Amino acid sequence: QVQLQESGPGLVKTSQTLSLTCTVSGGPINHGSHYWTWLRQPAGKGLEWIGHISRTGSTKNNPSLKSRVAMSIDMSQSQFSLRLTSVTAEDRAVYYCARAVRACCDKSSGNFYYYMDVWGTGTTVTVSS
Amino acid sequence: QSVLTQTPSSSGTPGQRVSISCSGSRSNIGSNDVMWYQHFPGTAPKLLVYGSNQRPSGVPDRFSGSKSGSSASLDITGLQSEDEADYYCAAFDDGLGGHMVFGGGTKLTVL
């Protein structure tokens, strides 16, 4: 079955750029109904959605982070990546990658379903000065 | 502060039914479906409910979701000790170009 694994430095200095990669195995990364997603969870806090990228490279980001976030996808390597610039202590968190699925359809509304169904185990990122 | 509001903690005894609530607004729960995730610290969150009331295959029917207006609930019947975990609701928010929002999580304790 599909598995996701985050990788990247566990320690980033304040004001520098955090770079993480998620490797997808056991399934295709180029499916048109999948959106490759980044989320995070600061210690003691809830989950926060960072954004997603499609196979075409189209992205959607959390407005609270938008100007600092860049995502990319490399289908030849079955990987997608996150760059978060100008990090501060508030960016210290466990970062997760996940697969979001857009699937048909709610029988009553006709709306598409959208949900994250496969997650990586998470990687801890610490920010130091 | 999370966009969706959840009670920080809840508890129940084995066999009991518990309900975890999630409150939002017209732009998120009021307009879009809700997802529920079960999270054991240090592991990957698990999808319990999508489409507000749909269960993925493999999720026990003890877990059920519902939505009314701008609020949603996750009901757990026949509570078991292994249900002790953090539970998060999520939904898309139509504001600012559309983005996903989460609740702050509910820590469920099985007494």
PDB file of C-alpha atoms in Angstrom:
ATOM      1  CA  GLN A   1       0.000   0.000   0.000  1.00  0.00           C
ATOM      2  CA  VAL A   2       1.033   3.630  -0.375  1.00  0.00           C
ATOM      3  CA  GLN A   3       3.561   4.868   2.160  1.00  0.00           C
ATOM      4  CA  LEU A   4       4.956   8.330   2.718  1.00  0.00           C
ATOM      5  CA  GLN A   5       8.207   9.206   4.445  1.00  0.00           C
ATOM      6  CA  GLU A   6       9.420  12.663   5.405  1.00  0.00           C
ATOM      7  CA  SER A   7      13.103  13.530   5.352  1.00  0.00           C
ATOM      8  CA  GLY A   8      15.204  16.597   5.964  1.00  0.00           C
ATOM      9  CA  PRO A   9      17.276  18.425   8.563  1.00  0.00           C
ATOM     10  CA  GLY A  10      15.935  18.221  12.078  1.00  0.00           C
ATOM     11  CA  LEU A  11      17.551  21.511  13.034  1.00  0.00           C
ATOM     12  CA  VAL A  12      17.227  24.841  11.265  1.00  0.00           C
ATOM     13  CA  LYS A  13      18.625  28.196  12.349  1.00  0.00           C
ATOM     14  CA  THR A  14      16.383  31.184  12.886  1.00  0.00           C
ATOM     15  CA  SER A  15      15.789  33.223   9.709  1.00  0.00           C
ATOM     16  CA  GLN A  16      17.008  30.388   7.486  1.00  0.00           C
ATOM     17  CA  THR A  17      15.005  28.110   5.206  1.00  0.00           C
ATOM     18  CA  LEU A  18      13.462  24.830   6.249  1.00  0.00           C
ATOM     19  CA  SER A  19      13.515  22.214   3.485  1.00  0.00           C
ATOM     20  CA  LEU A  20      11.726  18.891   3.706  1.00  0.00           C
ATOM     21  CA  THR A  21      11.085  16.116   1.219  1.00  0.00           C
ATOM     22  CA  CYS A  22       8.403  13.451   1.205  1.00  0.00           C
ATOM     23  CA  THR A  23       9.032  10.212  -0.658  1.00  0.00           C
ATOM     24  CA  VAL A  24       6.018   8.312  -1.937  1.00  0.00           C
ATOM     25  CA  SER A  25       6.282   4.541  -2.302  1.00  0.00           C
ATOM     26  CA  GLY A  26       3.847   1.768  -3.116  1.00  0.00           C
ATOM     27  CA  GLY A  27       1.741   3.862  -5.447  1.00  0.00           C
ATOM     28  CA  PRO A  28       1.823   6.538  -8.142  1.00  0.00           C
ATOM     29  CA  ILE A  29       2.507  10.186  -7.439  1.00  0.00           C
ATOM     30  CA  ASN A  30       0.988  11.274 -10.759  1.00  0.00           C
ATOM     31  CA  HIS A  31      -2.651  10.371 -10.060  1.00  0.00           C
ATOM     32  CA  GLY A  32      -4.943  13.217 -11.066  1.00  0.00           C
ATOM     33  CA  SER A  33      -7.127  12.919  -7.963  1.00  0.00           C
ATOM     34  CA  HIS A  34      -4.320  13.141  -5.449  1.00  0.00           C
ATOM     35  CA  TYR A  35      -3.000  16.242  -3.754  1.00  0.00           C
ATOM     36  CA  TRP A  36       0.304  15.991  -1.961  1.00  0.00           C
ATOM     37  CA  THR A  37       0.009  17.774   1.321  1.00  0.00           C
ATOM     38  CA  TRP A  38       2.126  19.215   4.111  1.00  0.00           C
ATOM     39  CA  LEU A  39       0.890  19.692   7.674  1.00  0.00           C
ATOM     40  CA  ARG A  40       2.528  20.378  10.990  1.00  0.00           C
ATOM     41  CA  GLN A  41       1.894  20.141  14.702  1.00  0.00           C
ATOM     42  CA  PRO A  42       3.729  22.382  17.159  1.00  0.00           C
ATOM     43  CA  ALA A  43       4.375  20.779  20.512  1.00  0.00           C
ATOM     44  CA  GLY A  44       1.252  20.789  22.647  1.00  0.00           C
ATOM     45  CA  LYS A  45      -0.861  22.271  19.894  1.00  0.00           C
ATOM     46  CA  GLY A  46      -3.213  21.090  17.186  1.00  0.00           C
ATOM     47  CA  LEU A  47      -2.632  20.193  13.569  1.00  0.00           C
ATOM     48  CA  GLU A  48      -2.069  22.938  11.003  1.00  0.00           C
ATOM     49  CA  TRP A  49      -2.468  22.515   7.257  1.00  0.00           C
ATOM     50  CA  ILE A  50       0.413  24.081   5.329  1.00  0.00           C
ATOM     51  CA  GLY A  51      -0.718  23.404   1.790  1.00  0.00           C
ATOM     52  CA  HIS A  52      -0.865  20.947  -1.072  1.00  0.00           C
ATOM     53  CA  ILE A  53       0.491  20.454  -4.556  1.00  0.00           C
ATOM     54  CA  SER A  54      -1.009  18.536  -7.453  1.00  0.00           C
ATOM     55  CA  ARG A  55       0.724  16.515 -10.122  1.00  0.00           C
ATOM     56  CA  THR A  56       0.611  19.558 -12.395  1.00  0.00           C
ATOM     57  CA  GLY A  57       2.439  21.653  -9.829  1.00  0.00           C
ATOM     58  CA  SER A  58      -0.630  23.666  -8.908  1.00  0.00           C
ATOM     59  CA  THR A  59      -0.517  24.641  -5.238  1.00  0.00           C
ATOM     60  CA  LYS A  60      -2.843  25.863  -2.544  1.00  0.00           C
ATOM     61  CA  ASN A  61      -1.382  27.249   0.681  1.00  0.00           C
ATOM     62  CA  ASN A  62      -2.441  28.306   4.131  1.00  0.00           C
ATOM     63  CA  PRO A  63      -2.914  32.096   3.953  1.00  0.00           C
ATOM     64  CA  SER A  64      -1.108  32.491   7.284  1.00  0.00           C
ATOM     65  CA  LEU A  65       2.076  31.083   5.745  1.00  0.00           C
ATOM     66  CA  LYS A  66       1.578  31.827   2.089  1.00  0.00           C
ATOM     67  CA  SER A  67       4.421  34.232   1.443  1.00  0.00           C
ATOM     68  CA  ARG A  68       6.973  31.936   3.121  1.00  0.00           C
ATOM     69  CA  VAL A  69       5.905  28.623   1.611  1.00  0.00           C
ATOM     70  CA  ALA A  70       6.996  27.010  -1.631  1.00  0.00           C
ATOM     71  CA  MET A  71       6.181  23.478  -2.709  1.00  0.00           C
ATOM     72  CA  SER A  72       7.455  21.415  -5.593  1.00  0.00           C
ATOM     73  CA  ILE A  73       6.933  17.947  -6.995  1.00  0.00           C
ATOM     74  CA  ASP A  74       9.373  15.610  -8.735  1.00  0.00           C
ATOM     75  CA  MET A  75       7.469  12.772 -10.320  1.00  0.00           C
ATOM     76  CA  SER A  76      10.600  11.073 -11.599  1.00  0.00           C
ATOM     77  CA  GLN A  77      11.725  10.613  -7.992  1.00  0.00           C
ATOM     78  CA  SER A  78       8.213  10.141  -6.552  1.00  0.00           C
ATOM     79  CA  GLN A  79       8.909  13.008  -4.198  1.00  0.00           C
ATOM     80  CA  PHE A  80       7.403  16.304  -3.253  1.00  0.00           C
ATOM     81  CA  SER A  81       9.037  19.011  -1.206  1.00  0.00           C
ATOM     82  CA  LEU A  82       8.389  21.903   1.121  1.00  0.00           C
ATOM     83  CA  ARG A  83      10.442  25.046   1.594  1.00  0.00           C
ATOM     84  CA  LEU A  84       9.593  27.415   4.402  1.00  0.00           C
ATOM     85  CA  THR A  85      11.627  30.603   4.486  1.00  0.00           C
ATOM     86  CA  SER A  86      12.559  32.937   7.331  1.00  0.00           C
ATOM     87  CA  VAL A  87      11.833  30.424  10.055  1.00  0.00           C
ATOM     88  CA  THR A  88      11.306  31.449  13.653  1.00  0.00           C
ATOM     89  CA  ALA A  89      10.782  29.560  16.877  1.00  0.00           C
ATOM     90  CA  GLU A  90       7.089  29.377  16.000  1.00  0.00           C
ATOM     91  CA  ASP A  91       7.936  27.049  13.117  1.00  0.00           C
ATOM     92  CA  ARG A  92       9.239  24.406  15.517  1.00  0.00           C
ATOM     93  CA  ALA A  93       6.925  21.435  15.025  1.00  0.00           C
ATOM     94  CA  VAL A  94       6.449  17.900  13.843  1.00  0.00           C
ATOM     95  CA  TYR A  95       5.988  18.132  10.084  1.00  0.00           C
ATOM     96  CA  TYR A  96       3.839  15.588   8.288  1.00  0.00           C
ATOM     97  CA  CYS A  97       3.354  14.854   4.638  1.00  0.00           C
ATOM     98  CA  ALA A  98       0.108  13.285   3.509  1.00  0.00           C
ATOM     99  CA  ARG A  99      -1.857  12.250   0.460  1.00  0.00           C
ATOM    100  CA  ALA A 100      -5.155  14.039  -0.030  1.00  0.00           C
ATOM    101  CA  VAL A 101      -7.768  12.491  -2.244  1.00  0.00           C
ATOM    102  CA  ARG A 102     -10.471  14.251  -4.205  1.00  0.00           C
ATOM    103  CA  ALA A 103     -13.148  11.653  -4.847  1.00  0.00           C
ATOM    104  CA  CYS A 104     -16.663  11.577  -6.102  1.00  0.00           C
ATOM    105  CA  CYS A 105     -19.242  12.256  -4.608  1.00  0.00           C
ATOM    106  CA  ASP A 106     -21.644  13.080  -1.812  1.00  0.00           C
ATOM    107  CA  LYS A 107     -24.961  11.568  -2.942  1.00  0.00           C
ATOM    108  CA  SER A 108     -27.055  14.360  -1.476  1.00  0.00           C
ATOM    109  CA  SER A 109     -25.008  17.396  -2.468  1.00  0.00           C
ATOM    110  CA  GLY A 110     -23.087  16.074  -5.438  1.00  0.00           C
ATOM    111  CA  ASN A 111     -19.955  17.639  -3.939  1.00  0.00           C
ATOM    112  CA  PHE A 112     -16.623  15.924  -4.265  1.00  0.00           C
ATOM    113  CA  TYR A 113     -15.093  14.485  -1.138  1.00  0.00           C
ATOM    114  CA  TYR A 114     -11.639  15.694  -0.091  1.00  0.00           C
ATOM    115  CA  TYR A 115      -9.646  14.036   2.653  1.00  0.00           C
ATOM    116  CA  MET A 116      -6.116  13.095   3.700  1.00  0.00           C
ATOM    117  CA  ASP A 117      -6.020   9.322   3.816  1.00  0.00           C
ATOM    118  CA  VAL A 118      -2.343   8.405   4.008  1.00  0.00           C
ATOM    119  CA  TRP A 119       0.141  10.158   6.243  1.00  0.00           C
ATOM    120  CA  GLY A 120       3.829   9.924   6.924  1.00  0.00           C
ATOM    121  CA  THR A 121       5.007   9.318  10.450  1.00  0.00           C
ATOM    122  CA  GLY A 122       6.254  12.877  10.822  1.00  0.00           C
ATOM    123  CA  THR A 123       9.621  14.500  11.286  1.00  0.00           C
ATOM    124  CA  THR A 124      10.552  16.853  14.104  1.00  0.00           C
ATOM    125  CA  VAL A 125      12.026  20.205  13.174  1.00  0.00           C
ATOM    126  CA  THR A 126      13.693  22.362  15.798  1.00  0.00           C
ATOM    127  CA  VAL A 127      14.583  25.987  15.239  1.00  0.00           C
ATOM    128  CA  SER A 128      17.614  27.371  17.017  1.00  0.00           C
ATOM    129  CA  SER A 129      19.250  30.737  17.118  1.00  0.00           C
TER     130      SER A 129
ATOM    131  CA  GLN B   1      -5.999  29.572  18.236  1.00  0.00           C
ATOM    132  CA  SER B   2      -7.695  27.077  15.954  1.00  0.00           C
ATOM    133  CA  VAL B   3     -10.390  28.067  13.474  1.00  0.00           C
ATOM    134  CA  LEU B   4     -12.583  25.116  14.452  1.00  0.00           C
ATOM    135  CA  THR B   5     -13.484  24.807  18.123  1.00  0.00           C
ATOM    136  CA  GLN B   6     -13.256  21.539  20.008  1.00  0.00           C
ATOM    137  CA  THR B   7     -13.566  20.817  23.710  1.00  0.00           C
ATOM    138  CA  PRO B   8      -9.987  20.177  24.862  1.00  0.00           C
ATOM    139  CA  SER B   9     -10.801  17.013  26.769  1.00  0.00           C
ATOM    140  CA  SER B  10     -13.440  14.356  27.167  1.00  0.00           C
ATOM    141  CA  SER B  11     -13.696  11.077  29.010  1.00  0.00           C
ATOM    142  CA  GLY B  12     -15.768   7.961  29.280  1.00  0.00           C
ATOM    143  CA  THR B  13     -15.783   4.473  30.679  1.00  0.00           C
ATOM    144  CA  PRO B  14     -15.477   1.271  28.648  1.00  0.00           C
ATOM    145  CA  GLY B  15     -18.676   0.467  26.802  1.00  0.00           C
ATOM    146  CA  GLN B  16     -19.984   4.002  27.078  1.00  0.00           C
ATOM    147  CA  ARG B  17     -20.920   6.318  24.217  1.00  0.00           C
ATOM    148  CA  VAL B  18     -19.058   9.591  23.899  1.00  0.00           C
ATOM    149  CA  SER B  19     -19.575  12.473  21.538  1.00  0.00           C
ATOM    150  CA  ILE B  20     -16.877  14.918  20.473  1.00  0.00           C
ATOM    151  CA  SER B  21     -18.062  18.211  19.063  1.00  0.00           C
ATOM    152  CA  CYS B  22     -16.536  20.575  16.520  1.00  0.00           C
ATOM    153  CA  SER B  23     -17.865  24.061  15.951  1.00  0.00           C
ATOM    154  CA  GLY B  24     -17.072  26.236  12.964  1.00  0.00           C
ATOM    155  CA  SER B  25     -18.671  28.838  10.766  1.00  0.00           C
ATOM    156  CA  ARG B  26     -20.564  29.233   7.517  1.00  0.00           C
ATOM    157  CA  SER B  27     -17.342  29.444   5.498  1.00  0.00           C
ATOM    158  CA  ASN B  28     -15.991  26.102   6.681  1.00  0.00           C
ATOM    159  CA  ILE B  29     -18.270  23.488   8.259  1.00  0.00           C
ATOM    160  CA  GLY B  30     -21.334  25.360   7.089  1.00  0.00           C
ATOM    161  CA  SER B  31     -20.258  24.986   3.470  1.00  0.00           C
ATOM    162  CA  ASN B  32     -17.995  21.947   3.367  1.00  0.00           C
ATOM    163  CA  ASP B  33     -17.692  18.406   4.592  1.00  0.00           C
ATOM    164  CA  VAL B  34     -15.911  17.488   7.793  1.00  0.00           C
ATOM    165  CA  MET B  35     -13.124  15.007   8.404  1.00  0.00           C
ATOM    166  CA  TRP B  36     -12.209  13.412  11.698  1.00  0.00           C
ATOM    167  CA  TYR B  37      -8.785  12.070  12.597  1.00  0.00           C
ATOM    168  CA  GLN B  38      -7.580   9.896  15.451  1.00  0.00           C
ATOM    169  CA  HIS B  39      -4.047  10.642  16.576  1.00  0.00           C
ATOM    170  CA  PHE B  40      -1.793   8.766  18.926  1.00  0.00           C
ATOM    171  CA  PRO B  41       1.200  10.992  19.740  1.00  0.00           C
ATOM    172  CA  GLY B  42       4.283   9.987  17.802  1.00  0.00           C
ATOM    173  CA  THR B  43       2.327   8.250  15.066  1.00  0.00           C
ATOM    174  CA  ALA B  44       0.587   9.217  11.848  1.00  0.00           C
ATOM    175  CA  PRO B  45      -2.979  10.520  12.263  1.00  0.00           C
ATOM    176  CA  LYS B  46      -5.647   8.093  11.072  1.00  0.00           C
ATOM    177  CA  LEU B  47      -8.681   9.108   9.041  1.00  0.00           C
ATOM    178  CA  LEU B  48     -11.883   8.060  10.806  1.00  0.00           C
ATOM    179  CA  VAL B  49     -14.554   9.996   8.934  1.00  0.00           C
ATOM    180  CA  TYR B  50     -14.700  11.951   5.690  1.00  0.00           C
ATOM    181  CA  GLY B  51     -17.593  13.601   3.921  1.00  0.00           C
ATOM    182  CA  SER B  52     -18.962  14.393   7.399  1.00  0.00           C
ATOM    183  CA  ASN B  53     -20.411  10.885   7.832  1.00  0.00           C
ATOM    184  CA  GLN B  54     -18.500   8.472   5.601  1.00  0.00           C
ATOM    185  CA  ARG B  55     -16.234   5.843   7.108  1.00  0.00           C
ATOM    186  CA  PRO B  56     -13.170   4.592   5.227  1.00  0.00           C
ATOM    187  CA  SER B  57     -12.931   0.857   4.929  1.00  0.00           C
ATOM    188  CA  GLY B  58     -11.416  -0.690   8.021  1.00  0.00           C
ATOM    189  CA  VAL B  59     -12.756   1.884  10.453  1.00  0.00           C
ATOM    190  CA  PRO B  60     -15.095   0.213  12.958  1.00  0.00           C
ATOM    191  CA  ASP B  61     -18.738   1.250  12.817  1.00  0.00           C
ATOM    192  CA  ARG B  62     -18.401   2.299  16.451  1.00  0.00           C
ATOM    193  CA  PHE B  63     -17.168   5.561  14.980  1.00  0.00           C
ATOM    194  CA  SER B  64     -19.719   7.765  13.256  1.00  0.00           C
ATOM    195  CA  GLY B  65     -19.805  11.368  12.154  1.00  0.00           C
ATOM    196  CA  SER B  66     -22.584  13.865  11.653  1.00  0.00           C
ATOM    197  CA  LYS B  67     -22.978  17.490  10.719  1.00  0.00           C
ATOM    198  CA  SER B  68     -25.645  20.081  11.325  1.00  0.00           C
ATOM    199  CA  GLY B  69     -25.267  23.642  10.158  1.00  0.00           C
ATOM    200  CA  SER B  70     -21.835  24.867  11.191  1.00  0.00           C
ATOM    201  CA  SER B  71     -21.193  22.142  13.750  1.00  0.00           C
ATOM    202  CA  ALA B  72     -20.151  18.532  13.547  1.00  0.00           C
ATOM    203  CA  SER B  73     -19.850  15.614  15.916  1.00  0.00           C
ATOM    204  CA  LEU B  74     -17.930  12.388  16.166  1.00  0.00           C
ATOM    205  CA  ASP B  75     -19.725   9.688  18.131  1.00  0.00           C
ATOM    206  CA  ILE B  76     -17.904   6.710  19.560  1.00  0.00           C
ATOM    207  CA  THR B  77     -20.042   3.872  20.881  1.00  0.00           C
ATOM    208  CA  GLY B  78     -18.885   0.879  22.876  1.00  0.00           C
ATOM    209  CA  LEU B  79     -15.868   2.835  24.078  1.00  0.00           C
ATOM    210  CA  GLN B  80     -12.693   0.784  24.356  1.00  0.00           C
ATOM    211  CA  SER B  81      -9.420   1.469  26.131  1.00  0.00           C
ATOM    212  CA  GLU B  82      -7.600   1.662  22.804  1.00  0.00           C
ATOM    213  CA  ASP B  83      -9.789   4.608  21.821  1.00  0.00           C
ATOM    214  CA  GLU B  84      -7.829   6.802  24.207  1.00  0.00           C
ATOM    215  CA  ALA B  85      -6.238   9.285  21.796  1.00  0.00           C
ATOM    216  CA  ASP B  86      -6.446  12.801  20.426  1.00  0.00           C
ATOM    217  CA  TYR B  87      -9.250  13.488  17.966  1.00  0.00           C
ATOM    218  CA  TYR B  88      -9.197  16.296  15.408  1.00  0.00           C
ATOM    219  CA  CYS B  89     -11.876  17.667  13.137  1.00  0.00           C
ATOM    220  CA  ALA B  90     -11.008  19.395   9.868  1.00  0.00           C
ATOM    221  CA  ALA B  91     -12.804  21.088   7.031  1.00  0.00           C
ATOM    222  CA  PHE B  92     -12.064  23.266   4.060  1.00  0.00           C
ATOM    223  CA  ASP B  93     -12.628  26.968   4.574  1.00  0.00           C
ATOM    224  CA  ASP B  94     -13.794  28.931   1.549  1.00  0.00           C
ATOM    225  CA  GLY B  95     -12.137  32.138   2.697  1.00  0.00           C
ATOM    226  CA  LEU B  96      -8.913  33.589   1.300  1.00  0.00           C
ATOM    227  CA  GLY B  97      -8.812  31.323  -1.718  1.00  0.00           C
ATOM    228  CA  GLY B  98      -9.683  28.175   0.145  1.00  0.00           C
ATOM    229  CA  HIS B  99      -7.623  26.342   2.698  1.00  0.00           C
ATOM    230  CA  MET B 100      -8.042  23.559   5.215  1.00  0.00           C
ATOM    231  CA  VAL B 101      -8.628  24.317   8.869  1.00  0.00           C
ATOM    232  CA  PHE B 102      -8.434  22.094  11.915  1.00  0.00           C
ATOM    233  CA  GLY B 103      -9.851  22.028  15.389  1.00  0.00           C
ATOM    234  CA  GLY B 104      -7.523  22.237  18.342  1.00  0.00           C
ATOM    235  CA  GLY B 105      -8.096  18.592  19.177  1.00  0.00           C
ATOM    236  CA  THR B 106      -9.930  16.703  21.910  1.00  0.00           C
ATOM    237  CA  LYS B 107      -8.001  14.446  24.241  1.00  0.00           C
ATOM    238  CA  LEU B 108     -10.204  11.440  24.962  1.00  0.00           C
ATOM    239  CA  THR B 109      -9.485   9.559  28.162  1.00  0.00           C
ATOM    240  CA  VAL B 110     -10.952   6.130  28.813  1.00  0.00           C
ATOM    241  CA  LEU B 111     -11.376   5.829  32.561  1.00  0.00           C
TER     242      LEU B 111
END
